[in-house]
Tab-separated table of C-alpha atoms in Angstrom:
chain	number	residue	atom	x	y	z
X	537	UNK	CA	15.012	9.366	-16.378
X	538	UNK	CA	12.882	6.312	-15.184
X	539	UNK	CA	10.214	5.595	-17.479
X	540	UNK	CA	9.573	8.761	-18.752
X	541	UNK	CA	9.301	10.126	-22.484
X	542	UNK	CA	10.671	13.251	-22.505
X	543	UNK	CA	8.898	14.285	-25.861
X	544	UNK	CA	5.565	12.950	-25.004
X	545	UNK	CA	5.925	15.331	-22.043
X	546	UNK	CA	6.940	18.070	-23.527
X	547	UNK	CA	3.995	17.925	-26.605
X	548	UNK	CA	1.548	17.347	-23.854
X	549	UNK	CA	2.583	20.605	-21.894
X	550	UNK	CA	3.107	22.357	-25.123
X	551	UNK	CA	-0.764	21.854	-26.042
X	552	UNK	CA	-1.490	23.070	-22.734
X	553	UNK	CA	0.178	26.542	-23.138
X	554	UNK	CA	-0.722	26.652	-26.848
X	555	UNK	CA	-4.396	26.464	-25.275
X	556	UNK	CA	-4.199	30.450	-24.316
X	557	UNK	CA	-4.948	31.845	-27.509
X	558	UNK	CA	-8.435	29.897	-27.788
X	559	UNK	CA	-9.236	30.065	-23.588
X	560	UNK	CA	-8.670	33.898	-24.036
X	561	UNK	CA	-11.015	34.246	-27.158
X	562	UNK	CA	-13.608	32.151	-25.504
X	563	UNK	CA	-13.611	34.015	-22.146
X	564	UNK	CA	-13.510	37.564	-23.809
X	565	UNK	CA	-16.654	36.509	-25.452
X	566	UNK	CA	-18.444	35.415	-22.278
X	567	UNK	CA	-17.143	38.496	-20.620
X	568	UNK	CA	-18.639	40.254	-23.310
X	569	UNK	CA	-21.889	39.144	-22.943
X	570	UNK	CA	-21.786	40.450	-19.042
X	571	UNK	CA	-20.689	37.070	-17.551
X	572	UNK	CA	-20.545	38.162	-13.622
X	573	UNK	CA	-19.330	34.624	-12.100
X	574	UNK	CA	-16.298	32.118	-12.699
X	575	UNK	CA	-17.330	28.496	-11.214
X	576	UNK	CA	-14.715	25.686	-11.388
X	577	UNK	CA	-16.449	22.107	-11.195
X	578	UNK	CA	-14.051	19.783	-11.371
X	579	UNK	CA	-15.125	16.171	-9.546
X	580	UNK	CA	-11.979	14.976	-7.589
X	581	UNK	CA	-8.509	15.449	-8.313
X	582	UNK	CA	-9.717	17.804	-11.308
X	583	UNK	CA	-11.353	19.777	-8.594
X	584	UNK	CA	-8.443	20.558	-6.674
X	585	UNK	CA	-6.217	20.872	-9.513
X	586	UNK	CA	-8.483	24.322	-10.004
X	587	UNK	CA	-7.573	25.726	-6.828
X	588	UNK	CA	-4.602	27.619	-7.284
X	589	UNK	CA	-6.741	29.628	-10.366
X	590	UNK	CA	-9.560	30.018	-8.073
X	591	UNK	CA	-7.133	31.284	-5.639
X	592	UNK	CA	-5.731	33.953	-7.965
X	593	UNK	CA	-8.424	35.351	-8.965
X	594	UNK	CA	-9.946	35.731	-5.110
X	595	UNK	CA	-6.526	37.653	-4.529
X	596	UNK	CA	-6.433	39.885	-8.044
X	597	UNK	CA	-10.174	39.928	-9.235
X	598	UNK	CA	-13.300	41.293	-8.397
X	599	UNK	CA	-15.044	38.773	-9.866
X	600	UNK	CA	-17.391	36.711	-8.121
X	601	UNK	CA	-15.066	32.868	-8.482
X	602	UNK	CA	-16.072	29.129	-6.448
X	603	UNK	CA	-14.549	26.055	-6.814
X	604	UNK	CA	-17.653	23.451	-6.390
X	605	UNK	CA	-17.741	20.059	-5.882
X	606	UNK	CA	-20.189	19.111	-9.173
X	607	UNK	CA	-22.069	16.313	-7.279
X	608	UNK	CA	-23.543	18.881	-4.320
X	609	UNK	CA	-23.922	21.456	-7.113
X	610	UNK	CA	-26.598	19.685	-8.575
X	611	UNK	CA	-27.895	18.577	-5.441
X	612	UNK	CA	-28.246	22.149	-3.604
X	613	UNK	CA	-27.569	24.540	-7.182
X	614	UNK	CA	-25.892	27.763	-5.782
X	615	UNK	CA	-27.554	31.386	-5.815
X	616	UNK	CA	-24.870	32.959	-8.122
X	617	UNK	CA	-25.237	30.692	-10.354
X	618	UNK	CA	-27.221	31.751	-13.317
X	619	UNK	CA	-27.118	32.060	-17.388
X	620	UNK	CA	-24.508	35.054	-16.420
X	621	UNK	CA	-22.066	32.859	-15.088
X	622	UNK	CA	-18.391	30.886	-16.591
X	623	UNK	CA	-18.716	27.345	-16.007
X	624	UNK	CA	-15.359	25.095	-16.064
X	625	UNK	CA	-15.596	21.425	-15.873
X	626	UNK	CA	-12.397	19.423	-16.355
X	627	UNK	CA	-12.358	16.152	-16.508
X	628	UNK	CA	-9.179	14.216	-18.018
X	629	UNK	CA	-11.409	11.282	-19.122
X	630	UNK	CA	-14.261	13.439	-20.197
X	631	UNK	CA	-16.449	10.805	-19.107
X	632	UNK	CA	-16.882	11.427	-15.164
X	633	UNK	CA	-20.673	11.414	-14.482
X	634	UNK	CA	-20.741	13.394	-12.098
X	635	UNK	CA	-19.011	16.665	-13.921
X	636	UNK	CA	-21.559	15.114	-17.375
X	637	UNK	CA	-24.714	15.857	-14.608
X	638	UNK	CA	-23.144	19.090	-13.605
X	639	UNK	CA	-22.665	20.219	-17.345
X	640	UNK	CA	-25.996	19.227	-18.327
X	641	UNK	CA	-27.108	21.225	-14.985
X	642	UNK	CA	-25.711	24.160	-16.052
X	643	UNK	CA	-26.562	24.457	-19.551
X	644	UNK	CA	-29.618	24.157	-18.141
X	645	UNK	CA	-30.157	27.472	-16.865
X	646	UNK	CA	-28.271	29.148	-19.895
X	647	UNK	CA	-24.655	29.651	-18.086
X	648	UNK	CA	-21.720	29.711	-20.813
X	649	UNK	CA	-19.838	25.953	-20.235
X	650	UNK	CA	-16.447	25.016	-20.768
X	651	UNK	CA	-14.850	21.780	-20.730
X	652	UNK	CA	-11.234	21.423	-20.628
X	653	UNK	CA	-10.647	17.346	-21.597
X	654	UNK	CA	-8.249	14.815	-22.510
X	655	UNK	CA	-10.445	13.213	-25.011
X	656	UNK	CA	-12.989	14.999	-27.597
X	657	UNK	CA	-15.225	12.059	-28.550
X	658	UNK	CA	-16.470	11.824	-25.051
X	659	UNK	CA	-19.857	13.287	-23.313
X	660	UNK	CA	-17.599	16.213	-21.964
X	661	UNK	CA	-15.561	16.757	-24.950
X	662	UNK	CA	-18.448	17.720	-27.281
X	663	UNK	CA	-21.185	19.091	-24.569
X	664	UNK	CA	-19.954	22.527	-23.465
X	665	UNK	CA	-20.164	25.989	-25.440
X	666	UNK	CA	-16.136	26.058	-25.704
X	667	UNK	CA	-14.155	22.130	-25.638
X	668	UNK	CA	-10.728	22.398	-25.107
X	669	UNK	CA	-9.113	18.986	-25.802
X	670	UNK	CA	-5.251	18.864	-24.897
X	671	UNK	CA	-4.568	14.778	-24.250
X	672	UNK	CA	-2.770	13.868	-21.383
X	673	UNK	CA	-2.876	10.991	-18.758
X	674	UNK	CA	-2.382	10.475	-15.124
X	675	UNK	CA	1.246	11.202	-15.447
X	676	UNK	CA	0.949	14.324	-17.153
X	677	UNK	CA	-2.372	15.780	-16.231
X	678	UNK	CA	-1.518	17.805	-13.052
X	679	UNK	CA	0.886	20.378	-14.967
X	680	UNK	CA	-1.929	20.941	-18.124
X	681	UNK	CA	-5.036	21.356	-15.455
X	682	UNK	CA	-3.163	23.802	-13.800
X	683	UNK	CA	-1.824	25.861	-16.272
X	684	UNK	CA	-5.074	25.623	-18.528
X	685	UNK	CA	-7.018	26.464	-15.046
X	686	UNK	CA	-4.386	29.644	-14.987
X	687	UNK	CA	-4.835	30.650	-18.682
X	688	UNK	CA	-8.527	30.826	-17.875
X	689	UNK	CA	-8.189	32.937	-15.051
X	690	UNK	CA	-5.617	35.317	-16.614
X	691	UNK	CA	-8.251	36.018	-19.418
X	692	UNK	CA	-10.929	36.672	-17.146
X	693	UNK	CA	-9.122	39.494	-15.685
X	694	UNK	CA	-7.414	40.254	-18.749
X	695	UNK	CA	-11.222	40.909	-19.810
X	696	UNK	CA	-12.211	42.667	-17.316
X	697	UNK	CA	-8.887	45.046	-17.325
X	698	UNK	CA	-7.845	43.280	-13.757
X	699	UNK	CA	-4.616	42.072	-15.693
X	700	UNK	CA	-2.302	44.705	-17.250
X	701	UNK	CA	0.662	41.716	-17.333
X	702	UNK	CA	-1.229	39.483	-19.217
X	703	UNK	CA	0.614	38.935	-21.947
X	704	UNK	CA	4.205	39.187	-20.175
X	705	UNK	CA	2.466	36.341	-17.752
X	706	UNK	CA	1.470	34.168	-20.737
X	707	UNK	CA	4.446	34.494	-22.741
X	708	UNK	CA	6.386	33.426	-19.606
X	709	UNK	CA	4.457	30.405	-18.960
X	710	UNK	CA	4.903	29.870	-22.736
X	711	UNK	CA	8.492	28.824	-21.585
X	712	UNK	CA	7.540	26.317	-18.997
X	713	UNK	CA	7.611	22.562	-20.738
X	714	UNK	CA	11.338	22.921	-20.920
X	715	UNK	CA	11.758	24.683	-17.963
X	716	UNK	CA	9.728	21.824	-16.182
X	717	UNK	CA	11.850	19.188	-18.323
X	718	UNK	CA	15.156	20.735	-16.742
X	719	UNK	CA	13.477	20.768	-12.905
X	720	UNK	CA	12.877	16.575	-13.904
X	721	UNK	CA	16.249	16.165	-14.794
X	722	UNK	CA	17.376	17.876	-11.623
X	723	UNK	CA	15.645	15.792	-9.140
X	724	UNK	CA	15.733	12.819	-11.059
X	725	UNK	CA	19.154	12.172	-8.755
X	726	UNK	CA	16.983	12.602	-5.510
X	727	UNK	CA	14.199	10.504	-6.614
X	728	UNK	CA	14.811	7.130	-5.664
X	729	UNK	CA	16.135	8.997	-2.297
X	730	UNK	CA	12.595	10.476	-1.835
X	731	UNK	CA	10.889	8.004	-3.101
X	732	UNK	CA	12.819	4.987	-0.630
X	733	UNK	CA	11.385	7.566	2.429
X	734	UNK	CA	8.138	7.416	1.324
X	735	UNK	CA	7.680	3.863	1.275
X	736	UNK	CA	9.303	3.574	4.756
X	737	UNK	CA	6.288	4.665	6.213
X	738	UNK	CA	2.720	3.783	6.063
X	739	UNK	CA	1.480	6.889	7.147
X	740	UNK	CA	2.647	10.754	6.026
X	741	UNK	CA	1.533	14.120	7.382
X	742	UNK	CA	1.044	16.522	4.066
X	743	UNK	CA	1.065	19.830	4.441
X	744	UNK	CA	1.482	23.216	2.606
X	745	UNK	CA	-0.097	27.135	2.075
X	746	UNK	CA	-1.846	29.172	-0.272
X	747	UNK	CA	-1.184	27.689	-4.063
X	748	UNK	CA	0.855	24.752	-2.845
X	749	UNK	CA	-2.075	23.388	-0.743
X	750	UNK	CA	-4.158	22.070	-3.242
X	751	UNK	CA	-0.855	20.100	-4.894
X	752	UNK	CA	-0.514	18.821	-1.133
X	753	UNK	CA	-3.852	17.394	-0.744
X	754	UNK	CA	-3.542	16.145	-4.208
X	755	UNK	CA	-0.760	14.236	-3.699
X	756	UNK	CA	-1.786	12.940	-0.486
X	757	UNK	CA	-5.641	12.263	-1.764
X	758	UNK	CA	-5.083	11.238	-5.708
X	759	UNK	CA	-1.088	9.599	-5.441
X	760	UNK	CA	0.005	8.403	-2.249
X	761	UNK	CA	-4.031	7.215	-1.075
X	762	UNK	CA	-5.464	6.607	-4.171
X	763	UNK	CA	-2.401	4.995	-6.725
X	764	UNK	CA	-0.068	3.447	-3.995
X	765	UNK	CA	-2.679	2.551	-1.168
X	766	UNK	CA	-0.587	4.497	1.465
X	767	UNK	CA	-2.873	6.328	4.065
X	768	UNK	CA	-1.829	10.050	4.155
X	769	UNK	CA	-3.416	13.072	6.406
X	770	UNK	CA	-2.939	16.366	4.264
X	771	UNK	CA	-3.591	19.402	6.207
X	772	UNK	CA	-3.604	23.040	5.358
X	773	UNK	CA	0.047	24.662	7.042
X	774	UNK	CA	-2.572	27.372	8.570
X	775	UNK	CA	-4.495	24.300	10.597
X	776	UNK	CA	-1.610	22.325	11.311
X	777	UNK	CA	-1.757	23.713	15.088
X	778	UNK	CA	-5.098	23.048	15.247
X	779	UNK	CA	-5.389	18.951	15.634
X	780	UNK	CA	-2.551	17.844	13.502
X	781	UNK	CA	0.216	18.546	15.543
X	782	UNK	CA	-0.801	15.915	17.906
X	783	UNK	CA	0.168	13.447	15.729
X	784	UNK	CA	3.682	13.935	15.470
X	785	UNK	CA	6.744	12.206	17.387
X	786	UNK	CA	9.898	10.749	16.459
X	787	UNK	CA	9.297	8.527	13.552
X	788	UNK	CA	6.135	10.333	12.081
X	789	UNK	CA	6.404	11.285	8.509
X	790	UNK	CA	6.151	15.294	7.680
X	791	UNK	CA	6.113	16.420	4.030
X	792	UNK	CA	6.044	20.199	3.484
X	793	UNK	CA	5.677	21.587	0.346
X	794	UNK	CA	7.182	24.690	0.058
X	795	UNK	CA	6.065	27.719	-2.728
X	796	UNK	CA	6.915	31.393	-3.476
X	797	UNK	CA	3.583	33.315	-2.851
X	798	UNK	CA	2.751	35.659	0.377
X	799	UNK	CA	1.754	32.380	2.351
X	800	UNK	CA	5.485	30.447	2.903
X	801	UNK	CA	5.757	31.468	6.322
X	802	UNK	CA	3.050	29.479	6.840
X	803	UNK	CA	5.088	26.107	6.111
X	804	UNK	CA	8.361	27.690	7.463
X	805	UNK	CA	6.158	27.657	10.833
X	806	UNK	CA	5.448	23.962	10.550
X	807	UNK	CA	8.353	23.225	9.670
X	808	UNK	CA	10.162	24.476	12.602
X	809	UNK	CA	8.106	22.711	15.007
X	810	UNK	CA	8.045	19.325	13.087
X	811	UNK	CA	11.529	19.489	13.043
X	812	UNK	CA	11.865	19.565	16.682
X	813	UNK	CA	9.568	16.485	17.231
X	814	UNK	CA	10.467	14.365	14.344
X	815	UNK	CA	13.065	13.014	12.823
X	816	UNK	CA	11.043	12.101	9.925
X	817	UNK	CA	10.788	15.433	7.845
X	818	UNK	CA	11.058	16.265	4.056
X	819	UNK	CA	10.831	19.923	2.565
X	820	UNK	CA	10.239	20.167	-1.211
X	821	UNK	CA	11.040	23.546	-1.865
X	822	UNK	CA	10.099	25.674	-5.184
X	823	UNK	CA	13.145	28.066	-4.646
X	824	UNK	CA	15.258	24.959	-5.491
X	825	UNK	CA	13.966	25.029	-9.091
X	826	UNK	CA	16.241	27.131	-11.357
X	827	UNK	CA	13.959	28.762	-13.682
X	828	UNK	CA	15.786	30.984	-16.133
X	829	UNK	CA	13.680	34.056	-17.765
X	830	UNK	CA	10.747	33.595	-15.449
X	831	UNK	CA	9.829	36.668	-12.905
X	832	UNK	CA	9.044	36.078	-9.139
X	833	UNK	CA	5.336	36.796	-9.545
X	834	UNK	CA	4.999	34.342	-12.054
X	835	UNK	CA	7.219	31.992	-10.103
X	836	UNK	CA	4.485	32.622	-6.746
X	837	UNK	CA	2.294	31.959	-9.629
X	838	UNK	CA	3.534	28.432	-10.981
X	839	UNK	CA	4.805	26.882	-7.500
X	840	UNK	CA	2.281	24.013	-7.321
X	841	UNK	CA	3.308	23.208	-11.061
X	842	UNK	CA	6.923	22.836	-9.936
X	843	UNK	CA	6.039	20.408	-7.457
X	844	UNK	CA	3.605	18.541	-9.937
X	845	UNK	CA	6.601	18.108	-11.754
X	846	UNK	CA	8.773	17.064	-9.325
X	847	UNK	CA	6.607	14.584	-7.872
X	848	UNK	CA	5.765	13.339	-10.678
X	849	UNK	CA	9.182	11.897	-10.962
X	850	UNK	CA	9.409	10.588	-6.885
X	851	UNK	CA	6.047	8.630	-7.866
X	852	UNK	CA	7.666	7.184	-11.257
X	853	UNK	CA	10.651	5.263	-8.480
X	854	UNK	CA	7.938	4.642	-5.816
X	855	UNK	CA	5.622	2.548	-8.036
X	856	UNK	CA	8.570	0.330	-9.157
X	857	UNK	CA	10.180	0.197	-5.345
X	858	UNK	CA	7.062	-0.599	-4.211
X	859	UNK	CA	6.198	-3.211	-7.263
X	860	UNK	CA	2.621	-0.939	-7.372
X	861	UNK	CA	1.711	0.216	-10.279
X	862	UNK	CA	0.052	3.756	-10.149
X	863	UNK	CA	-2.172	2.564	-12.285
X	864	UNK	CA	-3.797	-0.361	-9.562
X	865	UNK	CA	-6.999	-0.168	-8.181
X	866	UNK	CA	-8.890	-2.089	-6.181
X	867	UNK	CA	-12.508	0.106	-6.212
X	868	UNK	CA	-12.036	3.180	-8.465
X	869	UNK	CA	-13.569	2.414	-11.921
X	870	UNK	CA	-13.718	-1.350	-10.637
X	871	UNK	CA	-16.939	-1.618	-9.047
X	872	UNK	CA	-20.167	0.072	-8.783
X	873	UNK	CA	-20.761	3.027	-6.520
């Protein structure tokens, strides 16, 4: 496969799952002590990467969950936040100030902190109750976020008796670095394919439902916008008839990303409609992945993991097609703001 260590990969996403043990002794803990919220504060691409867990648990748990954006947290605070609630701040680099003011704004009022971090010598890495370091980088981060993000969830319900299938659910996750290593290998073929589309055009309409969203938007907002300077508009499948349809004619670039849960006829909607006004559209579908061992829930469960894997691999042939490093910026981390 193009540029890509396949045991690097697989010991990155191996510390992610063997994370579960530790995330589930930490969170029965805080339940414990009568923890009554779950907040996600991840700044950026972190931030969305929690979605699909803050997702799950608004579908399977009782338990009051948000998914904040850390710098209007400490700006406005939120009433349910208190010294009862979860807080999870990831951060890859550990360092991003604005999840290192939300931490310190949380300790604040007593609230039990995790930090879920690439590095451990960094403000992030040693400032919560409960660190959990698994090292990754750009390339790798999406699939440990989300199935870190995931573990946490599980053991908040598992906690609170919301998850009788916890520990079929983890020890079918358990399997997923190789299972992600074989989807790779099978759209490693289709790649260059993929990736030669997406440089045709200097302008792509994202779109997806329910856990696939956020890997949408995150590959529009952190990949395509962000890494390769190519202007995307990601949109929700359930708004796409709601503005965003307006935008397409022949010629007009529609990516759907298609996953297992109770939403897909969502983006089987879209679909059908940008297919009779464009010539110009790609499905990525999760059903495509051949995933031996692993049950349909937990499929529904994993879908915006499959396409963080697969992607992963399109972006690995459009940096070099495009002679654009994914790791070029011209403002992020380059100037002051």
């Amino acid at each position: 496969m193009k540029n890509f260590d396949e045991d690097r990969f697989l010991r990155i996403q191996t510390g992610a799952v063997r994370l579960a043990r530790p995330i589930d002794e930490a969170i029965a803990a805080a339940i414990a002590a009568g923890a009554d919220s779950l907040f996600f504060l991840g700044t950026g691409g972190a931030g969305i990467l929690m979605e699909p867990a803050t997702l799950l648990m608004a579908e399977k748990s009782l338990l009051s969950t948000f998914n904040i954006k850390p710098a209007e947290l400490v700006l406005t605070g939120h009433k349910h936040l208190s010294s009862k609630s979860i807080v999870v701040v990831p951060s890859l680099s550990g360092t991003t100030k604005e999840s290192v003011a939300a931490l310190k704004f949380c300790k604040n009022l007593g609230a039990t902190t995790i930090s879920l971090v690439g590095h451990a010598d960094s403000p992030l890495g040693q400032g919560a109750d409960f660190n959990f370091v698994n090292f990754a980088e750009d390339d790798t981060s999406c699939e440990s976020f989300y199935l870190q993000s995931i573990f946490i969830a599980l053991s908040v319900m598992k906690a609170r008796g919301e998850a009788p299938d916890y520990q079929r659910i983890v020890n079918e996750l358990a399997m997923l670095p190789a299972l992600m290593l074989d989807v790779k290998r099978a759209i490693e073929p289709q790649a260059d394919h993929h990736a030669k589309a997406i440089a045709a055009s200097g302008f792509h309409i994202i779109s997806g439902s329910g856990s696939t969203w956020p890997e949408a938007f995150y590959y529009g907002m952190c990949i395509l916008e962000e890494m390769q300077w190519i202007k995307t508009r990601p949109v929700h499948a359930s708004d796409f008839f709601h503005g965003t349809l307006e935008l397409v004619e022949q010629g007009v670039s529609v990516m759907l990303f298609k996953g297992e849960d109770g939403t897909r006829s969502l983006v089987d909607r879209a679909e059908t409609f940008a297919r009779d006004y464009t010539d110009a559209v790609a499905v990525f579908d999760t059903r495509d992945c051949a995933l031996p061992g692993i049950s349909d829930d937990v499929r529904a469960l994993i879908s915006p993991i499959l396409l963080a894997t697969m992607f992963e691999r399109i972006s690995a042939h459009l940096e070099v097609l495009r002679n654009h490093p994914l790791t070029t910026r011209r403002y992020y981390k380059k100037v002051a703001y």
